[in-house]
CSV table of C-alpha atoms in Angstrom, one decimal:
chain,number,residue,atom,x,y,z
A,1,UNK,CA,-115.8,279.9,34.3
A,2,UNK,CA,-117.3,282.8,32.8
A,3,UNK,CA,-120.7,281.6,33.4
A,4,UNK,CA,-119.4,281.0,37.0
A,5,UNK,CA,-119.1,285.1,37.1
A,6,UNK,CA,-122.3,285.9,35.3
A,7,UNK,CA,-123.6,284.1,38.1
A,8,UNK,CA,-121.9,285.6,40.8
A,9,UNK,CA,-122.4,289.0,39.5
A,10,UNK,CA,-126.2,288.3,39.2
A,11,UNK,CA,-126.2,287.2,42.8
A,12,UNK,CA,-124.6,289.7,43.9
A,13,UNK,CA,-126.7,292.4,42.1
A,14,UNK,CA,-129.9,290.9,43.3
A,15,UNK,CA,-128.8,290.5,46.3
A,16,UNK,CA,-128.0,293.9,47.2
A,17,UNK,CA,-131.5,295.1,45.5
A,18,UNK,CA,-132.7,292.8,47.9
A,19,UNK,CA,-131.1,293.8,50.9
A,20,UNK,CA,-130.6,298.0,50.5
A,21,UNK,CA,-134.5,299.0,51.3
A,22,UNK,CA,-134.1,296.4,54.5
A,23,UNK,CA,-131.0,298.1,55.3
A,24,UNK,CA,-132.7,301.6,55.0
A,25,UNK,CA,-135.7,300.6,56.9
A,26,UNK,CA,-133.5,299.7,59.8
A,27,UNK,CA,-131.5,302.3,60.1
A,28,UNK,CA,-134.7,304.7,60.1
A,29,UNK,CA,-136.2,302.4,62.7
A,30,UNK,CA,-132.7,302.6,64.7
A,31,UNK,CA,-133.1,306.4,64.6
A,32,UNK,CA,-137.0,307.1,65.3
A,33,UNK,CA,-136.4,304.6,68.2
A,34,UNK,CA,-133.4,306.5,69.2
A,35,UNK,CA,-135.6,309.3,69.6
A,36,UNK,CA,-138.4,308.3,71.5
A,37,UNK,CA,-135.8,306.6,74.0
A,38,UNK,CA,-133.9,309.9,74.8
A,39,UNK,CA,-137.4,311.2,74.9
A,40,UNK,CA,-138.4,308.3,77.3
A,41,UNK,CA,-135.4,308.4,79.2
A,42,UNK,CA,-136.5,312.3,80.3
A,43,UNK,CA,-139.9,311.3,81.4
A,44,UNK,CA,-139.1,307.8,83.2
A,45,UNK,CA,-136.3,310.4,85.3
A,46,UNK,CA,-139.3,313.1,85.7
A,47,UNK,CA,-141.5,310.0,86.8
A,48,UNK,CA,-138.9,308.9,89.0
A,49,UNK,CA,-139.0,305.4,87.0
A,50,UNK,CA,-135.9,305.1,86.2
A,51,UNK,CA,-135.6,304.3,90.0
A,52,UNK,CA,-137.5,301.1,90.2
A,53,UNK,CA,-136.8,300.0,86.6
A,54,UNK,CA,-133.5,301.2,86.1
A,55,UNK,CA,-132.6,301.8,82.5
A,56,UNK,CA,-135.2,299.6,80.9
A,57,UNK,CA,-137.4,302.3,82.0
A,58,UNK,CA,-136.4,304.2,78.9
A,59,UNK,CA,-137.1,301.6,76.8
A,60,UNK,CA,-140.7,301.3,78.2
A,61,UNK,CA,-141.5,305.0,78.1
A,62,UNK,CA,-140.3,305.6,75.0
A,63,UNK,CA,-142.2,302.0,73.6
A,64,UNK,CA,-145.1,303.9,75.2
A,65,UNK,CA,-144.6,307.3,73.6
A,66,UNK,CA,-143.9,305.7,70.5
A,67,UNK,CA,-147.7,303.0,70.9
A,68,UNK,CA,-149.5,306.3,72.0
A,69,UNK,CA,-148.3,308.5,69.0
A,70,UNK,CA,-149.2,305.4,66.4
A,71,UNK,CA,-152.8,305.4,67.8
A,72,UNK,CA,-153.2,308.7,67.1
A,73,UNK,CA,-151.9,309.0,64.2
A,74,UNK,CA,-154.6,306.9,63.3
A,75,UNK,CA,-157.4,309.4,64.2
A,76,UNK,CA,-155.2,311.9,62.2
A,77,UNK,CA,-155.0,309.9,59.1
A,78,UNK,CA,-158.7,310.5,58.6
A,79,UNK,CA,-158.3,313.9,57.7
A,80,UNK,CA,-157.9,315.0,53.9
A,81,UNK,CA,-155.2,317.2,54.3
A,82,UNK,CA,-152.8,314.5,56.1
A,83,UNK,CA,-154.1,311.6,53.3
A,84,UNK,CA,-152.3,314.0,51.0
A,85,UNK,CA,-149.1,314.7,52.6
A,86,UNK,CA,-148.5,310.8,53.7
A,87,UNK,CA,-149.6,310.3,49.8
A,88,UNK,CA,-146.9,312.8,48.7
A,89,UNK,CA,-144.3,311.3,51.6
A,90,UNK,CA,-144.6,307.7,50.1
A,91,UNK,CA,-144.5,308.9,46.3
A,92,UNK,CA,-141.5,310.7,47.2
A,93,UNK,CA,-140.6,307.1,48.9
A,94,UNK,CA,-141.4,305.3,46.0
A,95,UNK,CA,-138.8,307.5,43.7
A,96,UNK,CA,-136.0,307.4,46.0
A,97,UNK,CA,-136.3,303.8,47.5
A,98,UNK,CA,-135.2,300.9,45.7
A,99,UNK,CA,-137.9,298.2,46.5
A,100,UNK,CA,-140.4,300.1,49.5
A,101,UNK,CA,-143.2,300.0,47.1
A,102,UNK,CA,-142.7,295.9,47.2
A,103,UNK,CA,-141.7,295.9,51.1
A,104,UNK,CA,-145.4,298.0,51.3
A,105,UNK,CA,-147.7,296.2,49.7
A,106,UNK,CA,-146.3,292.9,51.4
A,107,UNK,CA,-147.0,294.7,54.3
A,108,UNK,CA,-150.6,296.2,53.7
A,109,UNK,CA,-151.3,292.3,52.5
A,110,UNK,CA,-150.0,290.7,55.7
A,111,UNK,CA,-152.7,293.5,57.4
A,112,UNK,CA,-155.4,293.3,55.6
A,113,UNK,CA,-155.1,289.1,56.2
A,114,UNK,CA,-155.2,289.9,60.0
A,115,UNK,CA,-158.0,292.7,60.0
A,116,UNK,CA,-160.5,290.7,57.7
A,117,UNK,CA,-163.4,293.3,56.7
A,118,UNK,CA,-166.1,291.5,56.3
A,119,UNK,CA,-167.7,293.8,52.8
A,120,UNK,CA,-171.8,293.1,52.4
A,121,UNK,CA,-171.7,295.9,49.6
A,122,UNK,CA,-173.9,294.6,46.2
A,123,UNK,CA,-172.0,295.1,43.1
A,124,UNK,CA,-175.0,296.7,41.0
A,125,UNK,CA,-175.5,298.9,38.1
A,126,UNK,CA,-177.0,302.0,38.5
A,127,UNK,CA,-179.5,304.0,35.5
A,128,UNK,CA,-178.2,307.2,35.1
A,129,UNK,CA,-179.9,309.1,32.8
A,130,UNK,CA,-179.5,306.4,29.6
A,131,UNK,CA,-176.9,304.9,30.8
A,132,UNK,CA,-175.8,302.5,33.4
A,133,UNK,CA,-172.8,303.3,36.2
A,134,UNK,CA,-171.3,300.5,38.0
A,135,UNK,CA,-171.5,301.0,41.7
A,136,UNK,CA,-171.9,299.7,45.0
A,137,UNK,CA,-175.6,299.1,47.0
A,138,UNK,CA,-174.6,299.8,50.6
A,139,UNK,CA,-178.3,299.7,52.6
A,140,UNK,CA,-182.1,299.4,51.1
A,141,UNK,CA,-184.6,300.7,52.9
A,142,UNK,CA,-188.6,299.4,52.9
A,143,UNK,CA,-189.5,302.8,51.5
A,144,UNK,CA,-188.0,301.4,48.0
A,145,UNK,CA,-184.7,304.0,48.5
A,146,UNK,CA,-181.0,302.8,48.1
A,147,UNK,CA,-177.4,304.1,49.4
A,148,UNK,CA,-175.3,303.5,46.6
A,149,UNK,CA,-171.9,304.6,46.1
A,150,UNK,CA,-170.2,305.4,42.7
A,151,UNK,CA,-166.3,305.1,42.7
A,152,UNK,CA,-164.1,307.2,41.1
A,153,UNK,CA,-161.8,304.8,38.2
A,154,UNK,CA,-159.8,303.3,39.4
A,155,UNK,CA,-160.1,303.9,42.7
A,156,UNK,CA,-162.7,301.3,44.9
A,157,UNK,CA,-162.3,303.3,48.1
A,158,UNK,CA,-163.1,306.9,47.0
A,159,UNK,CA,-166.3,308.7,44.8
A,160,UNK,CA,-169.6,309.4,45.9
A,161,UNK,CA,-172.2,308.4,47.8
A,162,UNK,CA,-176.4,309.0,46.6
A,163,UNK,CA,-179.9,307.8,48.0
A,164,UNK,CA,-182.1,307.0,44.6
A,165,UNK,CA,-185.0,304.7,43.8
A,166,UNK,CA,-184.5,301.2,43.9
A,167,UNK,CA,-186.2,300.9,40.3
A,168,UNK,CA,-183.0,302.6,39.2
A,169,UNK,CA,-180.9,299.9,40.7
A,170,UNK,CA,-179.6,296.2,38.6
A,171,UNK,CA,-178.1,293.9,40.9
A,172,UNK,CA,-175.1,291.9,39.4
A,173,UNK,CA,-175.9,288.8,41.5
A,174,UNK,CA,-173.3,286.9,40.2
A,175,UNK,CA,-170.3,289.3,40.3
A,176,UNK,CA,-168.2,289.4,43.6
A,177,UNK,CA,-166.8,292.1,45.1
A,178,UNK,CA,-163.1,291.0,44.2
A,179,UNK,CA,-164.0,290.9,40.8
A,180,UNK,CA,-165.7,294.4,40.6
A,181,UNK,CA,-163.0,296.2,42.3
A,182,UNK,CA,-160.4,294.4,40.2
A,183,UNK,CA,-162.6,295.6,36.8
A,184,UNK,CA,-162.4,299.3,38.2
A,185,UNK,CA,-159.0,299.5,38.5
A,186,UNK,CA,-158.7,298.4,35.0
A,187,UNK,CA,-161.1,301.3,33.8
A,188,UNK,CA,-164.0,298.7,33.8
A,189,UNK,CA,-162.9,296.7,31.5
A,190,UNK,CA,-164.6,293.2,31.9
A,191,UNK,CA,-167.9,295.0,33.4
A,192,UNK,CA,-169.4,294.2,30.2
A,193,UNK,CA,-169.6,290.4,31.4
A,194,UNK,CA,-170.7,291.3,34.9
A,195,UNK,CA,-174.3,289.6,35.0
């Protein structure tokens, strides 16, 4: 019996873990799309939509309004100032949300599955100086010159970008990409093996 109540208690402890960030997520879904609906409501009655859709046309504005400030959002996202505050915003997340660092990486896998980038970047090691700095070869040009990007540890999508010589370049032909990116995050270790 008492094992019966370890159990239950379990259950109910994962459970709840389980279901409080969905519970949270939905009931800031239910308000932003309580806001663009008001919002939409105004403009399908300013449009006069309302009066051939009735009240779905509120629904549809709003969906619009809602679409249209997503899209741009995205143009937004590429400036440095706004990569900082949404990094602050979902720290901040992270601290005070059981579980939305889970729910967001499911969801940036689930993404990334359906946008497939196709990545023709090298895995090389660049001579600098004498020493060697893993990198990426992104073009070669006939005039023996390279683009090559240098990340910054651990990061794979952020450092620095320079055109050298292509004597200073080693290719790692039999390194993937997956396995470069995964040695960077882990402070290179494993790059020693790269060949």
């Amino acid at each position: 019996m008492k094992k019966f109540f370890q159990q239950a208690e379990r259950n109910f402890i994962s459970g709840a873990l389980v279901l409080l960030p969905l519970i949270v997520f939905f009931v800031i879904m239910q308000k932003i799309w309580s806001f663009f609906q008001n919002y939409g409501e105004k403009a399908a009655h300013l449009l006069r939509l309302d009066d051939i859709l009735g009240t779905a046309a509120r629904d549809v504005v709003g969906g619009f309004f809602l679409i249209v400030l997503i899209y741009f959002s995205g143009y937004l996202m590429r400036l440095a100032f706004l990569k900082k505050f949404t990094s602050w915003i979902d720290n901040q997340l992270m601290i005070f949300l059981p579980g939305y660092e889970k729910n967001k990486k499911i969801a940036e896998e689930k993404l990334n599955a359906k946008v497939k980038k196709i990545n023709t970047d090298v895995p090389i090691l660049l001579k600098y100086g004498d020493y060697w700095q893993p990198a990426l070869l992104k073009e070669e040009s006939d005039q023996e010159k390279a683009l090559v990007f240098i990340p910054a540890v651990p990061f794979s999508d952020r450092g620095q970008l320079y055109i050298v010589n292509t004597n200073l370049i080693k290719r790692l032909p039999h390194t993937s990409i997956e396995d470069f990116q995964a040695s960077l995050k882990s402070f290179g270790k494993g790059i020693l093996d790269f060949n």
